[in-house]
Coordinates of C-alpha atoms and ligand atoms in Angstrom, one line a residue:
X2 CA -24.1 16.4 -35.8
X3 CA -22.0 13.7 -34.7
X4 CA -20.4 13.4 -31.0
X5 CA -17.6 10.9 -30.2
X6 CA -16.8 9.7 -26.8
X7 CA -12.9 9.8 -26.5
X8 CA -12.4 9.2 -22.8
X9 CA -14.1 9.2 -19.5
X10 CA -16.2 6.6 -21.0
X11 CA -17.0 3.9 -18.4
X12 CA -14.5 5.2 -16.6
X13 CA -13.8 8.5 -14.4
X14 CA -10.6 9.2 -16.1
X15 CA -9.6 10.9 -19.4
X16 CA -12.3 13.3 -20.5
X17 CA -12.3 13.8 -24.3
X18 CA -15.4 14.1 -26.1
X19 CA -15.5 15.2 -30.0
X20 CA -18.3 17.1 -31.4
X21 CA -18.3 17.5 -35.3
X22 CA -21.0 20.3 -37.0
X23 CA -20.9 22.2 -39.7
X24 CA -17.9 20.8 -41.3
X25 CA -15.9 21.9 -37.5
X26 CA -14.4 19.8 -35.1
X27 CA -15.4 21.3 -31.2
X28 CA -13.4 19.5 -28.2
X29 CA -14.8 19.0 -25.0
X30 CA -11.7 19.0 -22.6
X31 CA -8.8 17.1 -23.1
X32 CA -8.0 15.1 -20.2
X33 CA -5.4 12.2 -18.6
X34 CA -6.2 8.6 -18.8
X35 CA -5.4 7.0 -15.7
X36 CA -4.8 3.4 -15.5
X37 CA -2.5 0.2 -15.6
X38 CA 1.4 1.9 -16.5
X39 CA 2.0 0.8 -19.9
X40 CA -1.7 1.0 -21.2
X41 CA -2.1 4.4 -19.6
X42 CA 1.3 5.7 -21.6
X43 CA 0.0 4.3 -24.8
X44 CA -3.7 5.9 -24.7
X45 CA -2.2 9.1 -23.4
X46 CA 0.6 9.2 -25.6
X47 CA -1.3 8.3 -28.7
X48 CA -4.4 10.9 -29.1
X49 CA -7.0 8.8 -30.8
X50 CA -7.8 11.7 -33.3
X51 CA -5.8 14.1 -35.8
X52 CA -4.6 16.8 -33.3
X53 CA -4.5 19.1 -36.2
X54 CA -8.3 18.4 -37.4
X55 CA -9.6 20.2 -34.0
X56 CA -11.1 23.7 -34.8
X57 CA -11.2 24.6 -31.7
X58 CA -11.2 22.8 -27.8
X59 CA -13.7 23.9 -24.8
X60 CA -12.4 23.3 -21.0
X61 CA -14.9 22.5 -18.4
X62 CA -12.1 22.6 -15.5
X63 CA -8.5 22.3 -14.1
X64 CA -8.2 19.2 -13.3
X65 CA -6.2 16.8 -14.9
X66 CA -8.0 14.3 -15.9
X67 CA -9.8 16.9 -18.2
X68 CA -7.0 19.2 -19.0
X69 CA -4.0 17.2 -18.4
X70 CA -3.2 15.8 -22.1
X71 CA -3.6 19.5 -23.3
X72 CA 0.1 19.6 -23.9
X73 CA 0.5 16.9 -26.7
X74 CA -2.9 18.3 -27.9
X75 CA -0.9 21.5 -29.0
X76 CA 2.2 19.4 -29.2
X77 CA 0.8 17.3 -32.3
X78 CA -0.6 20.1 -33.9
X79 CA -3.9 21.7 -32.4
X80 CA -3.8 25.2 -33.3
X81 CA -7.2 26.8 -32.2
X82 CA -8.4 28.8 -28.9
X83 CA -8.7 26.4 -25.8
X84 CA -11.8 28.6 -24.2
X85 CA -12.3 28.1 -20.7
X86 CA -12.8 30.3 -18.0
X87 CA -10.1 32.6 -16.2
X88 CA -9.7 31.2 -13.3
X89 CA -9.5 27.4 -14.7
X90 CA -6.4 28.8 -17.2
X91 CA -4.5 30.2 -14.7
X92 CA -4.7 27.0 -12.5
X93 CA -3.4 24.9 -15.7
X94 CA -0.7 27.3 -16.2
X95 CA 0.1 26.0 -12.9
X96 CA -1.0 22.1 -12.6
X97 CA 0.3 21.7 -16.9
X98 CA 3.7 23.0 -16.1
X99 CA 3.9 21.0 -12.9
X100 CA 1.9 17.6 -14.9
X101 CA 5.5 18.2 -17.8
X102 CA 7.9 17.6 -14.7
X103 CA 6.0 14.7 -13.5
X104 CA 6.0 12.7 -17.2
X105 CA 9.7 13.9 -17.6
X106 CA 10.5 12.5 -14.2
X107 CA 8.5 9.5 -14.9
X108 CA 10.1 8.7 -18.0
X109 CA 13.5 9.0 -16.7
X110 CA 12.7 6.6 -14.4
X111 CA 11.4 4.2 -17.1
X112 CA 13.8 4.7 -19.1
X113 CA 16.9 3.8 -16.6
X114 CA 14.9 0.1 -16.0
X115 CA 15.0 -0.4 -20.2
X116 CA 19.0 0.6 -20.4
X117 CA 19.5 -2.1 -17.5
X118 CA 17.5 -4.7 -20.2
X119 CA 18.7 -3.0 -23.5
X120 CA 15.5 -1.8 -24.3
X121 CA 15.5 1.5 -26.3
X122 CA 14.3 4.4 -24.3
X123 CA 10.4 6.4 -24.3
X124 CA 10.0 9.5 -24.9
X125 CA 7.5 11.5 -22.1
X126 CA 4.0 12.0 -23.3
X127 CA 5.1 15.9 -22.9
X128 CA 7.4 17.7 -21.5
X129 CA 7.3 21.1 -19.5
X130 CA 8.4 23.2 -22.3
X131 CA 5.5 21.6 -24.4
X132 CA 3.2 22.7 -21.1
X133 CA 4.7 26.0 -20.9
X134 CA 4.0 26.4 -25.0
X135 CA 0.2 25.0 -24.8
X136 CA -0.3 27.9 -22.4
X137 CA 0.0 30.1 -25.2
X138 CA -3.7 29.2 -26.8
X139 CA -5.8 29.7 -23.6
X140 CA -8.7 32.2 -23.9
X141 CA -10.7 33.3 -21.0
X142 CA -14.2 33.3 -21.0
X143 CA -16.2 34.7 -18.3
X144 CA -19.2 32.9 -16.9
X145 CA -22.8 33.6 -18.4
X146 CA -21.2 35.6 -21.5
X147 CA -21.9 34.0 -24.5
X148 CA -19.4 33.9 -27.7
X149 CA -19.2 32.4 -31.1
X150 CA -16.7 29.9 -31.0
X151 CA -17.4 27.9 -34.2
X152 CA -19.5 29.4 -37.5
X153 CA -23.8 28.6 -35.8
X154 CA -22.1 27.7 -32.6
X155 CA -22.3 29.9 -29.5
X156 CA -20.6 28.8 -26.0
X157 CA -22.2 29.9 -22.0
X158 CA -19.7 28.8 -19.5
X159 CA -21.9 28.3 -15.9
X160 CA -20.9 27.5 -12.7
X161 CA -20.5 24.2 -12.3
X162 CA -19.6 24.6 -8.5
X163 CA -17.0 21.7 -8.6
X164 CA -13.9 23.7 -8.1
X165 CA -12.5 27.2 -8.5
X166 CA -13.5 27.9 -12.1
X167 CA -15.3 25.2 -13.1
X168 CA -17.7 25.1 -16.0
X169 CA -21.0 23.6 -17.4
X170 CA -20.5 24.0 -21.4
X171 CA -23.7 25.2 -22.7
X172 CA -23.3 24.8 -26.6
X173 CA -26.4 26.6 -28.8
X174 CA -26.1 25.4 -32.4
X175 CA -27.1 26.3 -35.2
X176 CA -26.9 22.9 -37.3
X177 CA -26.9 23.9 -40.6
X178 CA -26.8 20.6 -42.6
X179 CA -29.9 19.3 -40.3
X180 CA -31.7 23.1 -40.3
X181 CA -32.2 23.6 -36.9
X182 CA -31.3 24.9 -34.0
X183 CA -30.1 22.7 -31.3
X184 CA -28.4 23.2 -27.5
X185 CA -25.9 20.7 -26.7
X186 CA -25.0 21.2 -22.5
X187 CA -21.9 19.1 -21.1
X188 CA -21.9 18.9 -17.3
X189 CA -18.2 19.3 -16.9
X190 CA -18.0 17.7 -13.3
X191 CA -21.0 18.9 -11.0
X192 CA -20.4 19.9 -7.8
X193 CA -22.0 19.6 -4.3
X194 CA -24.5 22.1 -2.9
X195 CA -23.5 23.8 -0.2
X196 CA -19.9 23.8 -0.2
X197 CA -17.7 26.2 0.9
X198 CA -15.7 28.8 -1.2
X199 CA -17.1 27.9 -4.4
X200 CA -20.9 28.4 -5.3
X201 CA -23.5 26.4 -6.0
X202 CA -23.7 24.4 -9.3
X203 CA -26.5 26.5 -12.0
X204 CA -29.2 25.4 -13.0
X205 CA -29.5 25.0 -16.8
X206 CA -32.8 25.6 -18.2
X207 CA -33.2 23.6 -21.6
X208 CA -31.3 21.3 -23.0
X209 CA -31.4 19.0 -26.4
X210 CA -28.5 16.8 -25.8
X211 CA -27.0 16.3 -22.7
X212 CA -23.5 14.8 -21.9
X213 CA -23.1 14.6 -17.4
X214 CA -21.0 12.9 -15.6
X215 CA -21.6 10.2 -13.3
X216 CA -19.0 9.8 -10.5
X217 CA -21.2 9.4 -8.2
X218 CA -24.3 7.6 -10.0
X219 CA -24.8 4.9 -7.5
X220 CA -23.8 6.6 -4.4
X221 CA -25.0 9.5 -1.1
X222 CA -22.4 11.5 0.4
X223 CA -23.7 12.8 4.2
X224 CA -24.4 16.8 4.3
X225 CA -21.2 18.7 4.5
X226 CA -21.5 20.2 8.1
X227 CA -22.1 16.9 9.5
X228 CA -18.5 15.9 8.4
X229 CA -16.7 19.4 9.3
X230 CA -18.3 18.8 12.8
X231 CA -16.5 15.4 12.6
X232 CA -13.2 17.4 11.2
X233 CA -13.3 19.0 14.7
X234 CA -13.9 16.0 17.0
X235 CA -11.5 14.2 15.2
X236 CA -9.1 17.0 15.8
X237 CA -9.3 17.1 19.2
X238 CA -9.5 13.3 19.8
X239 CA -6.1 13.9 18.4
X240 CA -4.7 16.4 19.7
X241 CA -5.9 15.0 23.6
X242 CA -3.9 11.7 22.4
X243 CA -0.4 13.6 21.6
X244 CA -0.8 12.6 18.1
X245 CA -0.1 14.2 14.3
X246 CA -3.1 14.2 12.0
X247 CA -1.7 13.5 8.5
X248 CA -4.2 14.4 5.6
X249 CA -3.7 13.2 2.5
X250 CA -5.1 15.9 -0.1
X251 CA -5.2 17.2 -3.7
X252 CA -3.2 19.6 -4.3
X253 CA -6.2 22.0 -6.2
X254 CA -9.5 22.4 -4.4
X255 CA -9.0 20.0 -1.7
X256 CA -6.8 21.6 0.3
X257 CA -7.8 25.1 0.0
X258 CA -10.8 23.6 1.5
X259 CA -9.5 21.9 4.0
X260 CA -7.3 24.8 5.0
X261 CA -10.5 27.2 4.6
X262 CA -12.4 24.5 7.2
X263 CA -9.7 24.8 9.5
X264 CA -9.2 28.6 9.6
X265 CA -13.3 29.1 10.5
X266 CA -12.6 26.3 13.2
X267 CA -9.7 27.9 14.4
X268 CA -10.6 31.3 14.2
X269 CA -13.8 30.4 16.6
X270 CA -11.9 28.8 18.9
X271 CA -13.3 25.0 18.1
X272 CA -9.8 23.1 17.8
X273 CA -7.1 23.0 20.0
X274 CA -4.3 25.4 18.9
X275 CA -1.5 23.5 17.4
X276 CA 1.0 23.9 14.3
X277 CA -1.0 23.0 11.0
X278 CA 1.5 22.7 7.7
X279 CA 0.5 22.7 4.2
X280 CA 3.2 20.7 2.5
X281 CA 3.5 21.2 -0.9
X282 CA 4.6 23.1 -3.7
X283 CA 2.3 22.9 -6.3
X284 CA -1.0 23.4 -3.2
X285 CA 1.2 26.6 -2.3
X286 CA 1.2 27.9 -5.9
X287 CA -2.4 27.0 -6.7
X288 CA -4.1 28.3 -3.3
X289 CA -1.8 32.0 -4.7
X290 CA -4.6 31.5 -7.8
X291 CA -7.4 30.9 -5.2
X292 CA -6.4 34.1 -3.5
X293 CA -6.5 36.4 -7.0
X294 CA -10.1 34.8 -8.2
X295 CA -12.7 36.3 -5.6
X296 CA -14.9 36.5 -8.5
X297 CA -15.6 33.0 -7.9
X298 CA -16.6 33.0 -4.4
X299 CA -19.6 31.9 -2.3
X300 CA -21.3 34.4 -0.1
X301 CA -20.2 32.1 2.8
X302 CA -16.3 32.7 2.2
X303 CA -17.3 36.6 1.0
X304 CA -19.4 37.2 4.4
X305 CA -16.7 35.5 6.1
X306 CA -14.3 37.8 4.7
X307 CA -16.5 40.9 5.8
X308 CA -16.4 40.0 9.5
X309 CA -12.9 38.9 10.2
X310 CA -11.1 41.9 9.8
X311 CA -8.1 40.3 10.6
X312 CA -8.4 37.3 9.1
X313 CA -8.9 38.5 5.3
X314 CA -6.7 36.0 4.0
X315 CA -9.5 32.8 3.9
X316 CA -6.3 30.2 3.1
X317 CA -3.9 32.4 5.9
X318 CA -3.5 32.1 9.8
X319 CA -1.7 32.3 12.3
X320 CA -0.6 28.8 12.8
X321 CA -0.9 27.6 9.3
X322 CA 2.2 27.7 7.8
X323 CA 3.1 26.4 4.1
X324 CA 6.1 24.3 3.3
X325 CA 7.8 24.8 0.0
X326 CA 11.7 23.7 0.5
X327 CA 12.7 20.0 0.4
X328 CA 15.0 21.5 3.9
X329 CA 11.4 23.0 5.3
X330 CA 9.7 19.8 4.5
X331 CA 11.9 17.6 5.9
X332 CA 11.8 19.6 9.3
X333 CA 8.9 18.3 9.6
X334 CA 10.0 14.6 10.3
X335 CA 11.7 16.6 13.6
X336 CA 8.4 17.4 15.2
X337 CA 7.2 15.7 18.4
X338 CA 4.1 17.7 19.4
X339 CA 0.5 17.1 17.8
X340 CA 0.1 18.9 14.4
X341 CA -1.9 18.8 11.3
X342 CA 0.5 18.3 8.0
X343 CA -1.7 18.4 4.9
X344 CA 0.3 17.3 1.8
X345 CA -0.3 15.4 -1.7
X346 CA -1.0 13.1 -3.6
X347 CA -4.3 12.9 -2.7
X348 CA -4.4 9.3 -3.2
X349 CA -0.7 8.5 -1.0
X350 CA 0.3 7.4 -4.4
X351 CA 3.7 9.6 -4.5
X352 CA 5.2 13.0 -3.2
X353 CA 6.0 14.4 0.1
X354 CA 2.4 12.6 2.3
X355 CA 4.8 9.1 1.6
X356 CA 7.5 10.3 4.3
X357 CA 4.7 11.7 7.0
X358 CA 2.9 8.6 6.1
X359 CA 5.8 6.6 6.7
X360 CA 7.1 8.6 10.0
X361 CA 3.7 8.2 11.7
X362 CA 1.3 5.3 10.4
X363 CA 3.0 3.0 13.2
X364 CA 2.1 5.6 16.1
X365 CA -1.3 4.5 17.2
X366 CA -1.8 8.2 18.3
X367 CA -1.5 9.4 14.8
X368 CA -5.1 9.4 12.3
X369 CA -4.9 9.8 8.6
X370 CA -7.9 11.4 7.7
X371 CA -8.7 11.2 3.9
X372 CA -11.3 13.1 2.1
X373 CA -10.8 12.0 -1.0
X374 CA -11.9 9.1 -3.4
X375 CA -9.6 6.7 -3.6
X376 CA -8.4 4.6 -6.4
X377 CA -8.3 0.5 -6.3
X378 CA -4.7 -0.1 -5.8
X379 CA -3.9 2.8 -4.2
X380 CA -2.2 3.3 -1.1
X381 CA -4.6 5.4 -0.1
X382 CA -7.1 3.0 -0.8
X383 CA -5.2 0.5 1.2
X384 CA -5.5 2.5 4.6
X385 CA -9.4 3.4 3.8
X386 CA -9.5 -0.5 3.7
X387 CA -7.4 -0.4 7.3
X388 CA -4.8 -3.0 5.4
X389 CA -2.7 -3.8 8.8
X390 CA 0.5 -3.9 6.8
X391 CA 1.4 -1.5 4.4
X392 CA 4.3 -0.6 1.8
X393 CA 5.9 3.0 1.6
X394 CA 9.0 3.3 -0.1
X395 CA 9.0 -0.2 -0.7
X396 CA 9.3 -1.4 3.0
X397 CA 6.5 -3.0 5.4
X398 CA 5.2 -0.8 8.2
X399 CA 2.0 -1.7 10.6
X400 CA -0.6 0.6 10.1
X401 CA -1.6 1.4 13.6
X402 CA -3.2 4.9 12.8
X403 CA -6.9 5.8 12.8
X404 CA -7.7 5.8 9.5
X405 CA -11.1 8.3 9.3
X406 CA -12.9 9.5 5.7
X407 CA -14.7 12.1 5.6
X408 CA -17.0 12.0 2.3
X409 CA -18.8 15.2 2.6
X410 CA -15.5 16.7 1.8
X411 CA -16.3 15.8 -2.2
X412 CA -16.5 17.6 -4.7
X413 CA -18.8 15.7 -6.8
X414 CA -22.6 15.7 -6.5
X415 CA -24.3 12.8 -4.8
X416 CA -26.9 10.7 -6.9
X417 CA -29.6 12.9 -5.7
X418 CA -27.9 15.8 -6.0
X419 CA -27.1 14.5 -9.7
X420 CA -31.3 14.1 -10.4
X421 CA -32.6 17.1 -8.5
X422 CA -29.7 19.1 -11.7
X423 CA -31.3 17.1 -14.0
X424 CA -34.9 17.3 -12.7
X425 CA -34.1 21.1 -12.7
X426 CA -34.4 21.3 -16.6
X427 CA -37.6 22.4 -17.6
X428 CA -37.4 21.7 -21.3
X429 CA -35.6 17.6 -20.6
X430 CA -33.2 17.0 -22.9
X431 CA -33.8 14.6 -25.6
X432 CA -30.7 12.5 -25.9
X433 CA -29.0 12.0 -22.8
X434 CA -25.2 10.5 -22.8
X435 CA -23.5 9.5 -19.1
X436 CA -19.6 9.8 -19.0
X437 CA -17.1 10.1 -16.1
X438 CA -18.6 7.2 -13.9
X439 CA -17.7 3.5 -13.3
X440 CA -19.9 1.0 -14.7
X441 CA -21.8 0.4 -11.9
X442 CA -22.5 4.1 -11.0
X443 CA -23.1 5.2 -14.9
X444 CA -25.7 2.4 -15.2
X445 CA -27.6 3.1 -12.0
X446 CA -27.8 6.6 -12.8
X447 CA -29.2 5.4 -16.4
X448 CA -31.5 3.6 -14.4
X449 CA -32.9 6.5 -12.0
X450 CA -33.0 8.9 -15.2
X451 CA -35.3 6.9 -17.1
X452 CA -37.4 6.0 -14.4
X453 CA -38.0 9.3 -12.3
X454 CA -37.8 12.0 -15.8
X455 CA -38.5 9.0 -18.7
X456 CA -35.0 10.1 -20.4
X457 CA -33.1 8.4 -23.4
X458 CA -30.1 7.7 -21.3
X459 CA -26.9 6.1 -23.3
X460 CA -23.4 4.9 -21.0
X461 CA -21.1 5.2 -24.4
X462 CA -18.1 2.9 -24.7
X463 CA -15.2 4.3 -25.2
X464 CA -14.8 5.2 -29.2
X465 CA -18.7 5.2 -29.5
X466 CA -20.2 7.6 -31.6
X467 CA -23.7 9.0 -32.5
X468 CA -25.4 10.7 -35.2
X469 CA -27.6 13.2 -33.7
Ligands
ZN529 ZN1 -12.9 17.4 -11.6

């Protein structure tokens, strides 16, 4: 059995990890590279394996930086089931369609600065019809069902805990050429305990080969209610000042969150009453798939269902309202009262958070409150850093806002959250492979894994294989 390490190697972005047995080729997600522009079109453009040689792709989650290249996947020729769980394909039937207008968009773009030089134009890595035609080759799985997805090899999706359908890939094989019988498990991304709306990440009991991510190798996050008790306090700090707090947010997970958070602290009473907007399409049509997927839920968001008779919307109130027009949106640059505006990119890299960012970062009464990671480079980043001077749109403004993070907010386990899975396995895996982490994190969690359990941890490179 060989496995090849595609993407997401020594990096956090890109997830694509190859598993060859029994004369099949398995796919563990698919995922966008994220990176400088032109390197990031090439990798992402150019899939560094025969599309058409895939037998068959597994999808830990919706996000895009493991389901994002799906597209040109199916585009260049992939033809088998994409299994992943219910929930996580009717996110992507979303967040694909929406990915194929951004690379059109992006391209067009591109492609006016090469007509101005004579350069001949690029085509986008996909387009939304090749999106809309990938959707055709989901399959849902349901968690803790098993099913033969390969001659010998048998797929468990479990809760991974890390958003709304996410998935641990539990892989039992039957290696025929090496005559035994082997379970290969794949993290997916692991998420926090204790977080709202989504469960707790399972346990997996055994494991020969393991493949986990490492986000956050090197790094603690504080417990989740300390940081929604400073959600509230900076709230109301705000609101006594006069001033607009302007989040940030993912579109997916994020944001249902937040806006889950904020109905429980509204609904007791703990913030001021103000006007709290939800600004963006895509987080409008995704929080619609949040709403049709109970079967994913927490007791926390189930019990708080049960006693809030009137509230049985969990991402609905009374002064939440959502934003989908470009006229509604830009209504919002009218308002001179303290509100809440949540709106993407998570990272302030584009879409509609640039013009809130823009009306309000010189108001020393406003905060932007991020809850996110941010990238290097990034305006986000740039205000976590409390850069005094900052460009939006291309022009300078002072950043006189209160920049806050919250961490707790993630959606990645901690280090020790990271062990205590690991520790968790009763029969410890053999061969143990660390993807979706920066150097430094990957190597410290290396470090902690073969010091606390004595594991034979490998950070691949990106193209590395191994015979196993
Ligand atoms: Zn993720």
């Amino acid at each position: 059995m060989r496995i090849t390490f595609f993407g997401a190697a020594r990096t956090v972005t890109g997830s694509q990890h190859l598993i060859e047995v029994n004369g099949h080729r398995i796919l563990l997600d698919c995922g966008l590279y994220q990176g400088r522009r032109a390197e990031e079109y090439e990798r992402n453009l150019n899939l560094p394996f025969d599309a058409r040689s895939v037998s068959v792709m597994v999808l830990s989650h919706a996000h895009m930086d493991h389901s994002g290249n799906i597209p040109n996947l199916v585009r260049r020729g992939f033809r088998g089931d994409i299994l992943c769980t219910y929930a996580t394909r009717d996110l992507c039937a979303s967040m694909l369609l929406d990915s194929g207008h951004i690379q059109e968009r992006d391209v067009e773009y591109v492609n006016k600065k090469r007509r101005k030089k004579g350069q001949p134009p690029v085509q986008p890595i996909y387009t939304q019809q090749d999106a809309m035609d990938s959707l055709d080759y989901f399959t849902g799985q349901a968690y803790n069902r098993a099913r033969e997805i390969a001659p010998g090899v048998l797929l468990t999706l479990l809760d991974a805990g890390h958003m709304l359908g996410s998935a641990i890939v539990v892989l039992d094989i039957e290696d025929r050429e090496a005559r035994r019988d082997v379970r290969l498990v794949f993290s997916g991304d692991l998420g926090r305990v204790g977080i709202p709306i989504i469960r707790d990440p399972q346990m997996v009991d055994s494991a020969d080969f393991l493949i986990m991510e490492s986000t956050y190798g090197s790094r603690l996050h504080p417990p989740y209610e300390d940081d929604e008790k400073r959600l509230k306090a900076i709230i109301q700090d705000t609101y006594r000042a006069g001033g607009m707090v302007i989040m940030p947010s993912f579109a997916v997970g994020r944001t249902q969150q937040l806006v889950y958070a904020l109905h429980k602290l509204a609904v007791q009473g703990e913030i001021p009453k103000m006007p709290i907007f939800v600004d963006s399409p895509l987080a409008i049509d995704v929080t619609a798939v949040f709403r049709t997927h109970p079967e994913c839920y927490d007791d926390d968001i189930l019990e708080f269902l049960r006693t809030n008779g009137d509230h049985n919307d969990p991402f609905g109130f009374s002064d939440l309202t959502y934003t989908r027009t470009q006229a509604e949106s830009m209504r919002l640059n009218d308002l001179n009262q303290p509100a809440i505006i949540i709106s993407a990119s998570g990272m302030a890299e584009h879409g509609r958070i640039l013009h809130h960012l823009k009306n309000h970062i010189e108001d020393p009464r406003t905060t932007v409150l991020i809850t996110g990671w941010q990238a290097p480079e990034t305006l986000g980043r740039r205000l976590v850093e409390k850069e005094k001077i900052v460009r939006i749109f291309g022009e300078e403004y002072h950043n006189n806002a209160r920049v806050e993070v919250l961490n707790g907010f993630s959606g990645h386990a901690d280090r020790d959250e990271l062990l205590d899975w690991v520790g968790a396995i009763s029969r410890p895996p053999r061969r143990t492979f660390l993807v979706h982490g920066e150097p430094k994190s990957a190597f410290e969690l290396a470090q902690g894994l073969k010091e606390r359990f004595n594991l034979q941890v490998d950070v691949p490179d990106w193209k590395e294989w191994f015979e196993v």
